[in-house]
Coordinates of C-alpha atoms in Angstrom, one line a residue:
S4 CA -6.7 -11.7 46.0
V5 CA -6.5 -9.2 43.2
L6 CA -6.3 -10.0 39.4
V7 CA -4.8 -7.3 37.3
F8 CA -5.1 -7.3 33.5
L9 CA -2.2 -5.8 31.5
P10 CA -1.5 -6.2 27.8
G11 CA 1.8 -8.0 27.8
M12 CA 4.9 -9.4 29.5
R13 CA 6.9 -6.2 29.5
E14 CA 4.1 -4.3 31.3
I15 CA 3.6 -7.2 33.7
L16 CA 7.2 -7.5 34.7
R17 CA 7.5 -3.7 35.2
A18 CA 4.4 -3.6 37.4
A19 CA 5.6 -6.7 39.4
E20 CA 8.9 -5.0 40.1
R21 CA 7.1 -1.9 41.5
L22 CA 4.9 -4.0 43.7
Q23 CA 7.6 -6.1 45.3
D24 CA 7.9 -3.9 48.5
L25 CA 4.2 -4.2 49.5
G26 CA 5.1 -6.5 52.4
D27 CA 5.6 -10.1 53.3
D28 CA 1.9 -10.9 53.4
I29 CA 1.4 -9.9 49.7
I30 CA 2.5 -12.3 47.0
V31 CA 3.0 -10.7 43.5
A32 CA 2.6 -13.4 40.8
P33 CA 3.0 -12.6 37.1
L34 CA 1.1 -14.7 34.6
Y35 CA 1.7 -14.9 30.9
G36 CA 2.1 -17.5 28.2
A37 CA 5.9 -17.6 28.1
L38 CA 6.1 -18.2 31.9
A39 CA 7.6 -21.5 33.1
P40 CA 4.9 -24.0 34.2
A41 CA 5.9 -23.9 37.9
E42 CA 5.5 -20.1 37.9
Q43 CA 2.1 -20.4 36.2
D44 CA 1.1 -22.8 38.9
L45 CA 2.0 -20.3 41.6
A46 CA -0.1 -17.7 40.0
V47 CA -3.1 -19.9 39.6
A48 CA -3.0 -21.6 43.1
P49 CA -4.9 -20.1 46.1
A50 CA -2.9 -17.8 48.3
P51 CA -1.4 -19.5 51.4
P52 CA -3.3 -18.9 54.7
G53 CA -2.7 -15.4 56.0
K54 CA -1.5 -14.0 52.7
R55 CA -3.0 -12.2 49.8
K56 CA -2.0 -12.5 46.2
I57 CA -1.8 -10.0 43.3
V58 CA -1.9 -11.8 40.0
I59 CA -0.8 -9.6 37.1
A60 CA -1.8 -11.3 33.9
T61 CA -2.4 -11.0 30.2
D62 CA -5.7 -11.9 28.6
I63 CA -4.7 -15.6 29.2
A64 CA -6.5 -15.2 32.5
E65 CA -9.8 -14.1 30.8
S66 CA -11.1 -17.6 30.3
S67 CA -8.2 -20.1 29.8
L68 CA -7.3 -20.4 33.5
T69 CA -9.2 -20.3 36.7
I70 CA -7.5 -18.4 39.5
E71 CA -8.6 -19.3 43.0
G72 CA -9.7 -16.6 45.5
V73 CA -10.0 -13.6 43.3
G74 CA -12.3 -10.9 44.8
A75 CA -11.2 -7.9 42.8
V76 CA -10.2 -7.2 39.2
V77 CA -8.2 -4.2 38.0
D78 CA -8.5 -3.9 34.2
S79 CA -6.3 -1.7 32.0
G80 CA -8.6 -2.2 29.1
L81 CA -5.7 -3.1 26.8
A82 CA -4.7 -6.3 25.0
R83 CA -1.8 -7.4 22.9
V84 CA -2.8 -8.6 19.5
A85 CA -0.9 -10.0 16.5
E86 CA -1.0 -7.6 13.6
Y87 CA 0.5 -8.3 10.2
A88 CA 2.6 -5.6 8.6
P89 CA 2.9 -6.3 4.8
E90 CA 6.4 -4.7 4.7
G91 CA 7.8 -6.7 7.6
G92 CA 5.8 -9.6 8.8
A93 CA 3.7 -9.9 12.0
S94 CA 4.2 -8.1 15.3
L95 CA 2.4 -7.9 18.6
V96 CA 0.7 -4.5 19.0
T97 CA -1.3 -3.0 21.9
R98 CA -5.0 -2.3 21.2
R99 CA -8.1 -1.5 23.3
A100 CA -9.8 -4.7 24.3
S101 CA -13.3 -5.5 23.0
R102 CA -16.5 -5.2 25.1
A103 CA -16.7 -9.0 25.1
S104 CA -13.2 -9.2 26.6
V105 CA -13.7 -6.6 29.3
D106 CA -17.0 -8.2 30.3
Q107 CA -15.2 -11.5 30.5
R108 CA -12.5 -10.0 32.7
R109 CA -15.1 -8.4 35.0
G110 CA -16.6 -11.8 35.5
R111 CA -13.4 -13.1 37.0
A112 CA -14.1 -11.0 40.1
G113 CA -15.9 -12.8 42.9
R114 CA -16.8 -16.0 41.1
L115 CA -17.4 -17.7 44.4
G116 CA -18.7 -14.6 46.3
P117 CA -19.1 -10.8 46.1
G118 CA -16.4 -9.0 44.0
V119 CA -15.5 -5.7 42.4
C120 CA -14.0 -4.7 39.1
Y121 CA -12.0 -1.5 38.7
R122 CA -11.8 -0.3 35.1
L123 CA -9.1 2.2 34.3
W124 CA -11.3 4.2 31.9
D125 CA -14.6 6.0 32.0
E126 CA -18.0 4.5 31.1
E127 CA -18.1 6.5 27.9
G128 CA -15.0 4.6 26.8
T129 CA -16.8 1.3 27.2
R130 CA -19.5 2.3 24.7
G131 CA -16.7 3.0 22.2
L132 CA -15.2 -0.5 22.4
V133 CA -15.8 -2.9 19.5
A134 CA -18.3 -5.6 20.4
E135 CA -16.1 -8.6 19.7
P136 CA -12.4 -9.1 19.0
A137 CA -11.6 -9.6 15.4
P138 CA -10.8 -13.3 14.5
E139 CA -7.0 -13.7 14.7
I140 CA -6.8 -15.2 11.3
L141 CA -7.7 -11.9 9.7
S142 CA -4.7 -10.1 11.2
A143 CA -2.1 -12.7 12.2
N144 CA 0.9 -14.1 10.4
L145 CA -0.2 -17.0 8.2
D146 CA 3.3 -18.5 7.6
G147 CA 2.7 -21.4 10.1
L148 CA -0.7 -22.2 8.7
L149 CA 0.4 -22.3 5.1
L150 CA 3.4 -24.5 6.1
A151 CA 1.2 -27.0 7.9
L152 CA -1.2 -27.1 5.0
A153 CA 1.7 -27.7 2.6
E154 CA 2.9 -30.6 4.7
W155 CA -0.6 -32.1 4.4
G156 CA -0.4 -31.6 0.6
E157 CA -2.9 -28.8 0.4
T158 CA -1.5 -25.8 -1.5
G159 CA -4.9 -24.2 -2.4
I160 CA -5.7 -22.5 0.9
D161 CA -8.3 -20.4 -0.9
R162 CA -10.4 -23.5 -1.5
L163 CA -10.7 -24.4 2.2
P164 CA -14.1 -23.6 3.9
F165 CA -12.9 -21.1 6.6
I166 CA -15.5 -19.5 8.8
D167 CA -13.5 -16.3 8.4
A168 CA -11.4 -16.6 5.2
P169 CA -8.0 -15.0 5.6
P170 CA -7.4 -12.0 3.2
A171 CA -5.9 -12.9 -0.1
G172 CA -3.1 -10.4 0.4
R173 CA -2.0 -12.1 3.6
I174 CA -2.1 -15.5 1.9
A175 CA 0.2 -14.2 -0.9
A176 CA 2.5 -12.6 1.6
A177 CA 2.8 -15.8 3.7
R178 CA 3.5 -17.8 0.5
A179 CA 6.2 -15.4 -0.5
S180 CA 7.7 -15.5 3.0
L181 CA 7.9 -19.3 3.0
V182 CA 9.5 -19.3 -0.5
A183 CA 12.1 -16.8 0.8
L184 CA 12.7 -19.1 3.8
G185 CA 13.2 -22.0 1.4
A186 CA 10.2 -23.9 2.8
L187 CA 8.2 -23.8 -0.4
D188 CA 9.3 -23.9 -4.1
D189 CA 8.1 -21.4 -6.6
R190 CA 5.0 -23.6 -7.3
G191 CA 4.0 -23.6 -3.6
A192 CA 5.1 -27.2 -3.0
L193 CA 6.9 -28.2 0.2
T194 CA 10.7 -28.6 -0.1
A195 CA 12.9 -30.9 1.9
R196 CA 13.8 -27.9 4.1
G197 CA 10.2 -27.1 4.5
R198 CA 9.3 -30.6 5.6
E199 CA 12.0 -30.4 8.3
M200 CA 10.8 -26.9 9.4
A201 CA 7.2 -28.2 9.7
A202 CA 8.4 -30.9 12.0
L203 CA 9.9 -28.3 14.4
P204 CA 7.5 -26.9 17.2
M205 CA 8.1 -23.3 16.4
E206 CA 7.4 -20.5 14.0
P207 CA 8.7 -21.0 10.5
R208 CA 11.1 -18.0 10.8
L209 CA 12.7 -19.7 13.8
A210 CA 12.7 -23.2 12.3
A211 CA 14.6 -21.8 9.3
M212 CA 17.6 -21.0 11.5
I213 CA 17.8 -24.7 12.2
A214 CA 16.7 -26.4 9.0
G215 CA 18.5 -23.9 6.8
A216 CA 21.8 -24.0 8.6
R217 CA 24.9 -24.4 6.5
N218 CA 26.8 -26.7 8.9
P219 CA 26.1 -28.6 12.2
G220 CA 27.6 -25.9 14.4
E221 CA 25.4 -23.2 12.8
R222 CA 22.4 -25.6 13.2
A223 CA 23.1 -25.9 16.9
L224 CA 23.5 -22.1 17.3
G225 CA 20.3 -21.6 15.4
A226 CA 18.5 -24.0 17.7
E227 CA 19.7 -22.1 20.8
I228 CA 18.6 -18.7 19.3
A229 CA 15.2 -20.2 18.4
A230 CA 14.8 -21.5 21.9
L231 CA 15.6 -18.2 23.5
I232 CA 13.2 -16.3 21.3
G233 CA 10.5 -18.8 21.7
E234 CA 10.8 -19.1 25.4
R235 CA 11.0 -15.5 26.6
G236 CA 12.8 -14.6 29.9
L237 CA 15.7 -17.1 29.6
G238 CA 19.1 -15.5 29.1
G239 CA 17.8 -12.1 30.2
S240 CA 16.2 -9.4 28.1
S241 CA 19.2 -7.8 26.3
A242 CA 18.6 -6.9 22.7
D243 CA 22.1 -8.4 21.9
I244 CA 21.4 -12.1 21.4
R245 CA 25.0 -12.9 22.1
D246 CA 24.6 -11.7 25.7
R247 CA 21.5 -13.8 26.2
L248 CA 23.3 -16.9 24.6
A249 CA 26.2 -16.5 27.1
R250 CA 23.8 -16.4 30.1
F251 CA 21.6 -19.2 28.7
R252 CA 24.6 -21.5 28.2
T253 CA 25.5 -21.2 31.9
D254 CA 21.9 -21.2 33.3
R255 CA 21.6 -24.1 35.7
S256 CA 18.0 -23.7 36.6
P257 CA 15.6 -26.6 35.7
R258 CA 14.0 -24.5 33.0
G259 CA 17.4 -23.6 31.5
E260 CA 18.6 -27.2 31.6
A261 CA 15.3 -28.4 30.0
L262 CA 15.5 -25.8 27.2
R263 CA 19.2 -26.6 26.5
S264 CA 18.3 -30.3 26.2
Q265 CA 15.5 -29.4 23.8
A266 CA 17.8 -27.2 21.7
A267 CA 20.3 -30.1 21.6
R268 CA 17.6 -32.4 20.3
W269 CA 16.7 -29.9 17.5
A270 CA 20.5 -29.7 16.7
K271 CA 20.7 -33.5 16.5
G272 CA 23.5 -33.4 19.1
A273 CA 25.9 -31.1 17.3
G274 CA 28.0 -28.7 19.2
A275 CA 27.0 -25.0 18.8
A276 CA 29.1 -22.5 17.0
P277 CA 30.4 -19.5 19.0
A278 CA 27.9 -16.9 20.0
G279 CA 29.9 -14.4 17.9
Q280 CA 28.5 -16.1 14.8
A281 CA 24.9 -15.4 15.7
G282 CA 24.7 -12.6 13.2
Q283 CA 25.6 -14.8 10.3
T284 CA 23.3 -17.6 11.5
I285 CA 20.3 -15.2 11.7
A286 CA 21.1 -13.5 8.4
N287 CA 21.5 -16.8 6.6
A288 CA 18.0 -17.8 7.6
L289 CA 16.2 -14.5 7.7
R290 CA 17.7 -12.5 4.8
G291 CA 14.8 -10.0 4.9
N292 CA 15.9 -9.1 8.4
I293 CA 19.4 -8.0 7.5
A294 CA 19.3 -4.4 8.7
R295 CA 21.4 -1.2 8.1
A296 CA 21.5 1.8 10.4
D297 CA 19.7 4.8 9.0
P298 CA 22.0 7.8 9.7
A299 CA 19.3 10.3 8.6
R300 CA 17.1 9.4 11.5
G301 CA 18.6 10.6 14.8
G302 CA 17.2 11.0 18.2
K303 CA 17.1 8.9 21.3
E304 CA 16.4 5.8 19.2
R305 CA 18.6 4.3 16.5
A306 CA 16.6 3.5 13.3
Y307 CA 17.4 0.5 11.2
Q308 CA 16.0 -0.4 7.8
L309 CA 15.4 -4.1 7.2
A310 CA 16.0 -5.6 3.8
S311 CA 12.3 -6.3 3.8
G312 CA 11.7 -2.5 3.7
R313 CA 10.5 -2.2 7.3
T314 CA 12.0 0.4 9.7
V315 CA 12.7 -0.9 13.2
F316 CA 14.1 0.9 16.3
L317 CA 16.7 0.3 19.0
D318 CA 17.3 2.3 22.1
G319 CA 20.1 4.7 21.4
G320 CA 21.8 3.7 24.6
D321 CA 22.0 0.0 23.7
A322 CA 25.5 -1.2 22.9
L323 CA 24.2 -2.6 19.6
A324 CA 23.1 0.9 18.5
S325 CA 26.7 1.6 17.5
E326 CA 26.6 -1.2 14.9
P327 CA 26.1 -0.1 11.3
W328 CA 24.7 -3.6 10.4
L329 CA 22.6 -6.0 12.3
A330 CA 20.9 -9.3 11.8
V331 CA 17.5 -9.0 13.5
A332 CA 15.9 -12.1 15.0
D333 CA 12.9 -10.7 16.8
V334 CA 10.8 -7.5 16.6
A335 CA 7.7 -6.3 18.5
G336 CA 5.4 -3.4 17.9
G337 CA 3.4 -1.9 15.0
A338 CA 4.7 -0.4 11.8
A339 CA 5.4 3.0 13.3
N340 CA 7.1 1.9 16.5
A341 CA 8.6 -1.6 15.8
R342 CA 11.3 -2.3 18.4
I343 CA 14.2 -4.7 18.0
L344 CA 14.0 -7.4 20.7
A345 CA 16.8 -9.6 19.6
A346 CA 19.7 -9.0 17.1
A347 CA 23.4 -9.6 16.6
P348 CA 26.0 -7.5 14.8
L349 CA 26.8 -8.3 11.2
S350 CA 29.8 -7.1 9.1
E351 CA 29.1 -5.4 5.9
A352 CA 30.9 -8.1 4.0
D353 CA 28.7 -10.8 5.6
A354 CA 25.6 -8.7 4.9
L355 CA 26.5 -8.4 1.2
A356 CA 27.4 -12.1 1.0
L357 CA 24.3 -13.4 2.7
G358 CA 21.8 -10.8 1.5
D359 CA 19.9 -10.5 -1.8
V360 CA 22.1 -8.0 -3.6
R361 CA 20.9 -6.9 -7.0
I362 CA 21.4 -4.0 -9.4
E363 CA 18.2 -2.3 -10.4
E364 CA 17.7 0.1 -13.3
T365 CA 15.0 2.7 -12.6
A366 CA 13.7 5.8 -14.2
A367 CA 11.5 8.7 -13.3
F368 CA 9.8 11.3 -15.4
D369 CA 11.2 14.8 -15.0
R370 CA 8.2 17.1 -15.2
E371 CA 10.2 20.3 -15.7
R372 CA 12.4 19.0 -18.5
R373 CA 9.7 16.6 -19.8
T374 CA 12.3 13.8 -20.1
V375 CA 13.0 10.5 -18.5
T376 CA 16.0 10.4 -16.1
G377 CA 17.5 7.0 -15.2
R378 CA 19.4 5.7 -12.2
R379 CA 21.3 2.4 -11.7
I380 CA 20.7 1.4 -8.0
T381 CA 22.5 -1.3 -6.0
R382 CA 20.2 -2.7 -3.4
L383 CA 20.3 -5.3 -0.7
G384 CA 16.7 -6.3 -0.6
R385 CA 15.1 -2.8 -0.3
I386 CA 18.1 -1.2 1.3
E387 CA 19.7 1.2 -1.2
L388 CA 23.5 0.8 -1.1
G389 CA 24.4 3.2 -3.8
A390 CA 23.2 4.8 -7.1
A391 CA 24.6 6.3 -10.3
P392 CA 23.1 8.1 -13.2
L393 CA 21.8 5.9 -16.0
P394 CA 22.3 7.9 -19.2
R395 CA 20.0 5.8 -21.5
P396 CA 17.3 3.9 -19.6
S397 CA 15.9 1.0 -21.6
A398 CA 12.8 1.6 -23.5
E399 CA 10.7 -0.6 -21.2
I400 CA 11.9 1.3 -18.1
A401 CA 11.4 4.7 -19.7
R402 CA 7.8 3.7 -20.8
R403 CA 7.1 2.6 -17.3
A404 CA 8.3 5.9 -15.8
I405 CA 6.1 7.8 -18.2
L406 CA 3.1 5.7 -17.4
E407 CA 3.7 6.1 -13.7
A408 CA 3.8 9.9 -14.1
L409 CA 0.6 9.8 -16.1
R410 CA -1.2 7.7 -13.5
A411 CA -0.1 10.2 -10.8
D412 CA -0.9 13.4 -12.7
G413 CA -3.4 12.3 -15.2
L414 CA -3.4 12.4 -19.0
V415 CA -3.3 16.2 -18.8
L416 CA 0.5 15.7 -18.7
L417 CA 0.4 14.9 -22.4
A418 CA 1.2 17.9 -24.7
H419 CA -1.9 17.4 -26.8
H420 CA -4.2 16.3 -24.0
D421 CA -7.1 18.2 -25.5
A422 CA -7.4 15.7 -28.3
I423 CA -8.2 13.0 -25.7
R424 CA -10.8 15.2 -24.0
Q425 CA -12.4 15.8 -27.4
S426 CA -12.5 12.1 -28.2
L427 CA -14.0 11.2 -24.8
A428 CA -16.6 13.9 -25.2
R429 CA -17.5 12.6 -28.6
L430 CA -18.0 9.1 -27.2
A431 CA -20.0 10.4 -24.3
L432 CA -22.3 12.3 -26.6
A433 CA -22.8 9.2 -28.8
R434 CA -23.6 7.1 -25.7
R435 CA -26.0 9.7 -24.3
H436 CA -28.0 10.1 -27.6
L437 CA -27.6 6.7 -29.3
G438 CA -27.5 4.1 -26.5
E439 CA -25.2 1.8 -24.6
E440 CA -23.7 0.1 -27.6
W441 CA -21.3 3.0 -27.3
P442 CA -18.8 2.2 -24.5
A443 CA -18.4 4.3 -21.4
L444 CA -14.8 5.6 -21.5
D445 CA -13.1 8.1 -19.2
E446 CA -9.6 9.0 -18.4
A447 CA -9.3 6.4 -15.6
G448 CA -10.3 3.7 -18.1
L449 CA -7.8 5.0 -20.7
L450 CA -5.0 4.9 -18.1
A451 CA -6.0 1.4 -17.2
R452 CA -5.7 0.4 -20.9
A453 CA -2.7 2.6 -21.7
D454 CA -0.6 -0.4 -22.8
E455 CA -3.1 -1.0 -25.6
W456 CA -3.4 2.5 -27.1
L457 CA -0.8 4.9 -25.6
V458 CA 2.4 2.9 -25.2
P459 CA 2.8 2.3 -29.0
L460 CA 2.5 6.0 -29.6
L461 CA 5.4 6.9 -27.3
G462 CA 7.9 5.6 -29.9
E463 CA 11.6 4.7 -29.5
P464 CA 13.1 6.1 -27.4
P465 CA 9.9 6.7 -25.6
S466 CA 8.9 10.4 -25.4
I467 CA 5.8 11.8 -23.7
D468 CA 5.7 14.6 -26.3
R469 CA 5.9 12.3 -29.4
P470 CA 2.1 11.6 -29.8
S471 CA 0.5 14.3 -31.9
S472 CA -3.2 15.3 -31.6
D473 CA -4.1 13.0 -34.5
D474 CA -2.1 10.1 -32.9
L475 CA -3.9 10.5 -29.6
R476 CA -7.3 10.8 -31.2
R477 CA -6.7 7.7 -33.3
G478 CA -5.4 5.9 -30.2
V479 CA -8.5 6.5 -28.2
T480 CA -11.0 5.8 -31.0
G481 CA -9.0 2.7 -31.9
L482 CA -10.3 1.1 -28.7
L483 CA -13.7 0.9 -30.5
D484 CA -14.7 -1.8 -32.9
W485 CA -14.1 -0.8 -36.5
P486 CA -17.9 -0.3 -37.3
L487 CA -18.2 2.1 -34.3
Q488 CA -15.1 4.0 -35.3
R489 CA -16.5 4.7 -38.7
R490 CA -20.0 5.6 -37.4
L491 CA -18.4 8.0 -34.8
D492 CA -16.8 10.0 -37.6
E493 CA -20.1 10.2 -39.3
L494 CA -22.2 11.0 -36.3
A495 CA -19.8 13.3 -34.4
P496 CA -17.4 14.7 -37.1
L497 CA -14.3 16.5 -36.1
N498 CA -15.1 19.5 -38.4
I499 CA -17.8 21.1 -40.4
A500 CA -17.5 23.3 -43.5
A501 CA -18.6 26.8 -43.1
P502 CA -20.6 28.5 -46.0
A503 CA -17.4 30.5 -46.7
G504 CA -15.6 27.3 -47.3
R505 CA -13.3 27.1 -44.3
S506 CA -13.2 23.9 -42.2
L507 CA -14.3 24.7 -38.6
A508 CA -13.2 22.4 -35.7
I509 CA -16.0 21.3 -33.4
D510 CA -15.3 21.7 -29.7
Y511 CA -17.1 18.8 -28.0
T512 CA -16.0 20.0 -24.5
A513 CA -17.6 23.4 -24.7
E514 CA -20.1 24.4 -22.1
G515 CA -23.6 24.0 -23.5
G516 CA -22.7 21.3 -26.0
P517 CA -20.6 20.9 -29.2
R518 CA -19.6 24.3 -30.5
V519 CA -18.0 26.0 -33.5
E520 CA -16.8 29.6 -33.8
A521 CA -16.1 31.9 -36.8
R522 CA -16.7 35.5 -37.9
V523 CA -20.3 36.3 -38.6
Q524 CA -19.5 36.8 -42.3
E525 CA -18.4 33.2 -42.7
F526 CA -22.0 32.0 -42.0
Y527 CA -23.8 34.4 -44.5
G528 CA -26.1 32.5 -46.8
L529 CA -26.8 29.7 -44.3
S530 CA -30.4 28.8 -44.3
R531 CA -30.2 25.5 -42.4
H532 CA -28.5 25.1 -39.1
H533 CA -25.8 22.5 -38.6
A534 CA -26.7 19.5 -36.5
I535 CA -24.9 16.3 -35.6
M536 CA -25.9 12.9 -34.2
Q537 CA -28.3 12.2 -37.0
G538 CA -29.7 15.7 -36.6
K539 CA -30.5 15.2 -32.9
V540 CA -27.8 17.7 -31.6
P541 CA -27.7 21.2 -33.1
L542 CA -24.3 22.8 -32.9
T543 CA -23.8 25.9 -30.8
V544 CA -22.4 28.6 -33.1
S545 CA -20.3 31.3 -31.6
L546 CA -20.4 34.3 -33.9
L547 CA -17.3 36.6 -33.8
S548 CA -16.6 40.2 -34.6
P549 CA -13.8 41.1 -37.1
A550 CA -11.6 41.4 -33.9
R551 CA -12.6 37.7 -33.1
R552 CA -14.6 38.7 -30.0
Q553 CA -17.9 36.8 -29.5
V554 CA -20.9 38.9 -30.3
A555 CA -23.6 36.2 -30.4
L556 CA -24.2 32.6 -29.5
T557 CA -27.0 30.6 -31.2
K558 CA -28.3 27.1 -31.9
D559 CA -30.6 28.5 -34.6
L560 CA -28.8 30.6 -37.3
P561 CA -31.8 31.0 -39.6
G562 CA -33.8 32.3 -36.6
F563 CA -30.9 34.6 -35.6
W564 CA -30.8 36.1 -39.1
R565 CA -34.5 37.0 -38.7
G566 CA -34.2 38.4 -35.2
G567 CA -31.2 39.1 -33.1
Y568 CA -28.9 39.8 -36.1
R569 CA -30.6 43.2 -36.8
D570 CA -29.6 44.7 -33.4
M571 CA -26.2 43.2 -33.5
A572 CA -25.5 44.4 -37.1
K573 CA -26.6 47.9 -36.1
D574 CA -23.9 48.0 -33.4
M575 CA -21.3 46.4 -35.6
R576 CA -21.8 48.9 -38.5
S577 CA -20.9 51.7 -36.1
E578 CA -17.9 49.8 -34.7
Y579 CA -16.7 48.2 -37.9
P580 CA -18.0 50.4 -40.7
K581 CA -15.6 49.0 -43.3
H582 CA -16.9 45.5 -43.0
D583 CA -19.9 43.9 -44.6
W584 CA -23.2 43.9 -42.6
P585 CA -25.9 43.1 -45.1
E586 CA -29.6 43.7 -44.4
D587 CA -30.4 40.1 -45.4
P588 CA -27.6 37.8 -44.2
A589 CA -29.5 34.7 -45.2
A590 CA -29.2 35.7 -48.9
A591 CA -25.7 37.3 -48.7
R592 CA -22.5 35.7 -50.0
A593 CA -20.4 34.2 -47.2
H594 CA -16.7 35.3 -47.0
E595 CA -14.0 35.2 -44.4
G596 CA -14.6 38.7 -43.0
K597 CA -13.2 40.8 -45.8
T598 CA -13.8 44.5 -45.8
K599 CA -16.2 46.1 -48.3
A600 CA -13.3 47.4 -50.4
R601 CA -11.7 44.0 -50.8
L602 CA -15.1 42.5 -51.6
S603 CA -15.7 45.0 -54.4
G604 CA -12.1 44.9 -55.7
P605 CA -10.9 43.2 -58.9
S606 CA -9.6 40.2 -56.9
A607 CA -13.0 39.6 -55.1
S608 CA -14.6 36.3 -56.0

């Protein structure tokens, strides 16, 4: 016999259908978890005398079951794994199997004699497989685990000694999901509904359709829907759960009878509501699965947006694809290709009545107009139903919009951003020369602490252009302890006084270190060069011509007067003969670049 490994039920059934005409001496036997026990027994049992068997299985046949008489294995190299999507729960997605899995599959060939394994990929592909499958707890939906723990009285899952601890984000998402289903209260404690859900042998999302029902008829209908989704194959494979319910209710097979009896026990004997109410039943329990068609996304598949935010797809030829609203009971596939497996139509009125409808005020920063524009949005979950302009967003919303823009674009968005750059450069200089008592601050750190120093500067109503240079400088340095603030002004002053008397701003961001600039004449008479940081850092002085073009750059003015000045002055006398170019600038009187005539005039001082 031959054992074929395929990733899931859909591929198995398709392959089995294509192999049906091989002849009477070939038995084609599917094998997957949702199969009825009798059909599983047929797949596992030896082939009758004179016949051969092709077993088409999921990875359930890797090690869980022993199949008699297998002499050959055909391996697709694929597996279906549970993968959690934060925006929409867990789905089964197809991935390449691990090396451990494909080796296990190969070992199923010829366990009692010689065998052969056909791998549907090249040997290079085997080397690229991961060594072991990732533990399921790292990627699966944790709703059921958290519900079981809550039933046992354990709400602190993070305290349990897991071999592989589930990610904190998954735990938080599972807790939020159970709160939304009504299984847990806001403190994480089990509710009466949650206790009933935990007693039902199914996923929490299915149990919610039973335990959360509004009346006995809806409870019985929810039990039937849960049975159909949990036991695949019954009622057919239509995406319209109403069609499957109709077939299920008339199914006289032993499996159908058994499942109806089980659903009746879950329903506590109540008669089921009409199948036409399936949409309301699903939406009442799974409000995040209320879905609206997305008209902007055309093509062969109809796209729907769930209230949870996830986008799911339905074959465009399906009768349900004409429905503007659906209640989705079952989905398969990853985030990019999630397909609706079971759903029912829902009227817009029922969607609005059962869904989480709220009005949300939002704002965004308009970079061209440098203002905050607001919108009032009506949403059902994350589905946008409509929007209108919001002329005056609240101060809190406006501040949030400004901060979001700053985090996206950086503090350069502020009109006087240079004041921040200067302050950070001053602090970095102090830390570099005076030690780690000076904090390491950068723009990312400032953005992280924007609530402390920037938000108060935005004012009321908040405006990104309200903070002045002085405001921003004080805001940044205000993050320091008071003694460090005072020392910073002493060690790295904002300005120095030139010999001519004018206050010169120090540029702490200049290439080569802190720099000041002024006309040459403003520094006449200077015999000692300016230095900051307790004399450790000489300022770079940019000397300018009367036309304010740089003619020299120095960190030693007295040395410059004695050397380079002479050649510079010679050139300047020919270019600017009316200006003052003394032979001994160290002894000359400083002034703000006046001409000789003005220096010798009656108003000269």
